[in-house]
Amino acid sequence: MKNRCFCKLMANWRPETIGLVALLLLGPLAGAAAAPAADEAAGSELHPYSARYSISRNGKLLGRVEVSLGRDGDGWRIGSELKGTHGLARLLGVSDREQVSGRLRDGRFLPDNYQRHSRMAGIDKRWRATFDWDRGEVNIVHEDDEPQVLELIGDSLDPLSLKLEMRRRLGGPDPDLRFRMVEEDEIDEQNFRVLSNEWLETSLGCLETTPVEKIRRNSTRYTRAWHAPALGNVEVRMEHGKTDGVHVEMRITELKLGETEVLPRPNCSARQSAARMARGETAPGDN
């Protein structure tokens, strides 16, 4: 009976849950924020940060993700760590760790070494990618297997670096959101589009956001992220799922830019009331 129950739990837990977290951080989630700040060495807009997100599946809390960007000698390091804290995610011991180190070139972050370690139900999965920009190659290794060498097409990026580059591009007019992402055994094209700005209620208060949606052809799957321009285009909400199935969502709960904690702003109701007062209007129910 115990084995039968465990198999049922495994069947209900979709493997895509871990994969989508990497896509959203994504990051993702990750990865989370890059606030505008001067970098004397390369004129970049990178600045250390740390962020925490909650993860839910179909409205039920699963766990948390912590993301950080910091200096690594003359370069930079991005890290993310997912941990299942509730429900099936906790029972199955779900965890996912990603890390990438790289450097700045012409104001852009280019990865040198990326690694990922996922764990679920006692089963580990590891892979890493080493970028050789001079040779135009990326070496991908799974566990102790022989490396797979792929040709770098343009500025192909790992999942964490891609999210950082997306935020950089969103800071400019009419951003080109066509990317190439290095995955476990291939380089895949990823295309996104910008949607109309939207005010969003978050743990950091009411924020104006720029929603971004992944372009999919003939698919019921969706992936969307809401970026806050006032916070350096940090992602404050991300979601992924199927229109007729599982819905996974990440919401920001904490954010530090450098050593400064971002304090919550007024909520959207307070903002709307202030806007009405500024226009000399009367709030509903005041008469």
XYZ file of C-alpha atoms in Angstrom:
287
model
C 0.000 0.000 0.000
C 2.833 2.395 0.827
C 4.462 1.901 -2.575
C 1.114 2.333 -4.320
C 0.518 5.654 -2.533
C 4.011 6.866 -3.375
C 3.539 5.997 -7.051
C 0.277 7.919 -7.071
C 2.011 10.970 -5.618
C 4.738 10.736 -8.246
C 2.128 10.533 -11.000
C 0.399 13.677 -9.722
C 3.683 15.600 -9.529
C 4.567 16.703 -13.040
C 8.294 16.925 -13.896
C 7.613 20.186 -15.760
C 7.201 21.929 -12.387
C 10.964 21.999 -11.849
C 11.711 22.831 -15.450
C 9.370 25.783 -15.574
C 10.943 27.260 -12.444
C 14.256 27.380 -14.260
C 12.550 29.037 -17.215
C 10.850 31.666 -15.080
C 13.899 32.623 -13.051
C 13.924 32.914 -13.020
C 15.892 32.368 -13.092
C 13.959 32.900 -12.038
C 12.808 33.036 -11.612
C 14.819 33.348 -12.177
C 16.948 35.419 -11.569
C 15.123 38.543 -10.221
C 16.384 42.136 -10.381
C 19.088 44.309 -11.828
C 18.720 47.876 -10.640
C 20.308 50.683 -12.683
C 23.687 51.576 -11.214
C 26.993 52.683 -12.687
C 29.718 50.086 -13.151
C 32.982 52.001 -13.436
C 34.831 49.072 -14.964
C 32.588 48.499 -17.951
C 29.818 51.086 -17.906
C 27.240 48.384 -17.266
C 23.968 48.569 -15.401
C 24.533 45.608 -13.074
C 24.222 45.937 -9.331
C 24.164 43.310 -6.551
C 20.712 42.209 -5.397
C 18.844 39.399 -3.690
C 15.199 38.389 -3.999
C 12.842 35.771 -2.638
C 9.752 34.319 -4.314
C 6.948 32.016 -3.220
C 5.843 29.222 -5.566
C 2.316 27.843 -5.773
C 0.714 25.136 -7.887
C -2.987 25.482 -8.639
C -3.261 27.939 -5.741
C -1.453 25.743 -3.187
C 1.892 26.816 -1.759
C 4.811 24.602 -2.844
C 8.001 26.327 -1.784
C 10.335 29.256 -2.236
C 13.056 30.459 -4.571
C 15.978 32.671 -3.592
C 17.944 34.498 -6.274
C 21.048 36.669 -6.041
C 23.500 38.571 -8.201
C 26.900 39.563 -6.827
C 30.496 40.281 -7.633
C 32.818 37.341 -8.296
C 36.341 38.730 -8.469
C 36.493 40.719 -11.691
C 33.232 39.191 -12.873
C 29.730 38.452 -11.660
C 27.870 35.448 -10.312
C 24.138 34.716 -10.483
C 22.668 32.046 -8.231
C 19.235 30.612 -7.542
C 17.989 28.018 -5.095
C 14.560 26.414 -5.040
C 13.314 24.410 -2.067
C 10.018 22.584 -1.669
C 8.512 23.560 1.692
C 4.881 22.431 1.424
C 2.778 19.566 0.113
C 4.190 17.179 -2.473
C 7.221 19.383 -3.067
C 8.269 18.940 0.562
C 7.358 15.239 0.648
C 9.450 14.520 -2.454
C 12.356 16.662 -1.246
C 12.260 18.878 -4.327
C 15.243 21.199 -4.738
C 16.864 22.956 -7.664
C 20.131 24.910 -7.618
C 21.541 26.939 -10.479
C 24.641 29.073 -10.715
C 26.390 30.943 -13.490
C 29.569 32.997 -13.450
C 30.471 35.411 -16.199
C 31.794 38.794 -17.184
C 30.768 42.015 -18.803
C 31.502 42.733 -22.424
C 30.249 45.935 -24.055
C 27.848 46.428 -21.154
C 26.332 42.947 -21.460
C 26.702 39.909 -19.228
C 28.235 36.911 -20.997
C 28.277 33.565 -19.144
C 31.460 31.525 -18.758
C 30.324 28.601 -16.589
C 26.797 27.439 -15.807
C 25.764 24.515 -13.606
C 22.511 23.059 -12.358
C 21.611 20.408 -9.791
C 18.008 19.209 -9.458
C 16.804 16.701 -6.882
C 13.422 14.998 -6.462
C 12.487 11.852 -4.536
C 16.166 11.141 -3.855
C 17.083 11.248 -7.547
C 19.774 13.724 -8.574
C 20.226 15.300 -11.972
C 23.251 17.430 -12.789
C 24.534 19.171 -15.865
C 26.867 22.027 -16.656
C 27.810 24.195 -19.606
C 31.161 25.860 -20.306
C 31.132 28.729 -22.791
C 34.156 29.317 -25.023
C 33.390 32.630 -26.701
C 36.720 32.810 -28.525
C 36.081 29.456 -30.244
C 32.337 30.032 -30.550
C 31.474 26.808 -28.709
C 29.670 25.615 -25.615
C 30.561 22.317 -23.905
C 27.659 20.567 -22.174
C 28.269 17.734 -19.696
C 25.716 15.527 -17.916
C 27.074 13.879 -14.764
C 30.243 12.061 -15.920
C 29.267 11.695 -19.576
C 31.445 12.839 -22.423
C 30.948 16.523 -23.231
C 28.663 17.528 -26.060
C 30.027 20.437 -28.097
C 27.566 22.836 -29.723
C 28.237 25.833 -31.910
C 27.310 29.130 -30.299
C 24.873 30.904 -32.591
C 24.997 34.605 -31.819
C 24.881 35.358 -28.106
C 23.422 32.061 -26.899
C 22.733 32.216 -23.164
C 21.958 29.896 -20.267
C 18.552 30.264 -18.516
C 19.787 32.619 -15.771
C 21.783 34.866 -18.104
C 18.858 35.022 -20.522
C 16.552 36.492 -17.882
C 19.157 39.093 -16.940
C 19.585 40.044 -20.596
C 15.816 40.327 -21.011
C 15.636 42.896 -18.220
C 18.444 44.858 -19.830
C 16.625 44.949 -23.166
C 13.339 45.961 -21.546
C 15.087 49.147 -20.419
C 15.291 50.344 -24.021
C 12.684 51.370 -26.599
C 11.044 48.697 -28.753
C 13.070 45.825 -27.235
C 14.050 42.830 -29.359
C 13.027 39.814 -27.270
C 14.366 37.067 -29.511
C 16.861 34.839 -27.704
C 18.766 31.589 -28.049
C 18.961 29.519 -24.872
C 21.453 26.761 -24.149
C 19.535 23.768 -22.813
C 20.658 20.299 -21.741
C 21.346 19.003 -25.240
C 20.533 21.782 -27.696
C 20.319 25.510 -28.318
C 16.673 26.500 -28.513
C 15.146 29.689 -29.897
C 13.029 31.605 -27.384
C 10.794 34.465 -28.550
C 8.763 36.807 -26.349
C 6.430 39.767 -26.820
C 5.616 42.768 -24.634
C 1.993 43.250 -23.561
C 0.247 46.432 -22.377
C 1.406 47.839 -19.040
C -0.567 46.707 -16.010
C -0.810 47.809 -12.379
C -0.228 44.814 -10.118
C -0.758 44.186 -6.413
C 2.398 42.658 -4.906
C 4.127 42.140 -1.568
C 6.104 45.264 -2.469
C 2.903 47.274 -2.944
C 1.095 48.443 -6.059
C 3.515 48.460 -8.985
C 3.186 49.408 -12.620
C 4.479 46.440 -14.591
C 5.441 45.471 -18.110
C 4.059 41.998 -18.849
C 6.088 39.759 -21.161
C 4.690 36.616 -22.762
C 6.488 33.735 -24.432
C 5.350 33.197 -28.017
C 4.106 29.652 -28.627
C 2.577 28.285 -31.798
C -0.429 25.941 -31.629
C 0.063 25.226 -27.931
C -2.118 25.333 -24.814
C 0.935 26.151 -22.683
C 1.596 29.697 -21.510
C 4.493 31.515 -19.836
C 4.219 35.113 -18.635
C 6.255 37.443 -16.419
C 5.502 40.901 -15.012
C 8.489 43.280 -14.779
C 8.546 46.437 -12.630
C 10.393 49.281 -14.447
C 10.605 51.331 -11.228
C 12.705 48.517 -9.725
C 15.088 47.997 -12.625
C 12.649 45.657 -14.402
C 12.675 43.123 -11.594
C 10.202 40.293 -12.153
C 7.501 40.558 -9.509
C 5.236 37.803 -10.778
C 5.688 34.832 -13.115
C 3.327 32.085 -14.225
C 3.444 28.988 -16.382
C 1.010 26.223 -17.171
C -1.615 24.885 -19.531
C -4.987 26.449 -20.221
C -6.642 23.122 -19.398
C -4.266 21.877 -16.710
C -1.607 22.752 -14.126
C -0.966 26.413 -13.243
C 2.295 27.287 -11.443
C 2.908 30.792 -10.169
C 5.798 32.655 -8.546
C 5.319 35.908 -6.629
C 7.993 38.125 -5.171
C 7.977 38.368 -1.366
C 11.255 40.180 -0.594
C 13.784 42.275 -2.500
C 17.102 43.870 -1.579
C 18.998 46.128 -3.980
C 22.575 46.122 -2.749
C 22.204 46.227 1.033
C 18.955 48.195 0.920
C 15.687 46.387 1.523
C 12.857 47.515 -0.749
C 9.986 48.548 1.508
C 6.354 48.021 0.488
C 4.599 50.863 -1.293
C 0.900 51.710 -0.833
C -1.473 49.092 -2.201
C -3.515 49.596 -5.353
C -6.652 50.617 -3.425
C -4.758 53.445 -1.715
C -3.295 54.504 -5.044
C -6.732 54.626 -6.660
C -8.131 56.651 -3.742
C -5.262 59.129 -3.980
C -5.816 59.463 -7.723
C -9.524 60.179 -7.200
C -8.767 62.813 -4.570
C -6.258 64.463 -6.895
C -8.990 64.707 -9.531
C -11.461 66.062 -6.975
C -13.674 63.001 -7.241
C -15.649 61.394 -4.424
C -14.934 57.778 -3.548
C -17.873 55.350 -3.830
C -19.867 55.277 -0.585
C -18.684 58.693 0.614
C -21.990 60.377 -0.257
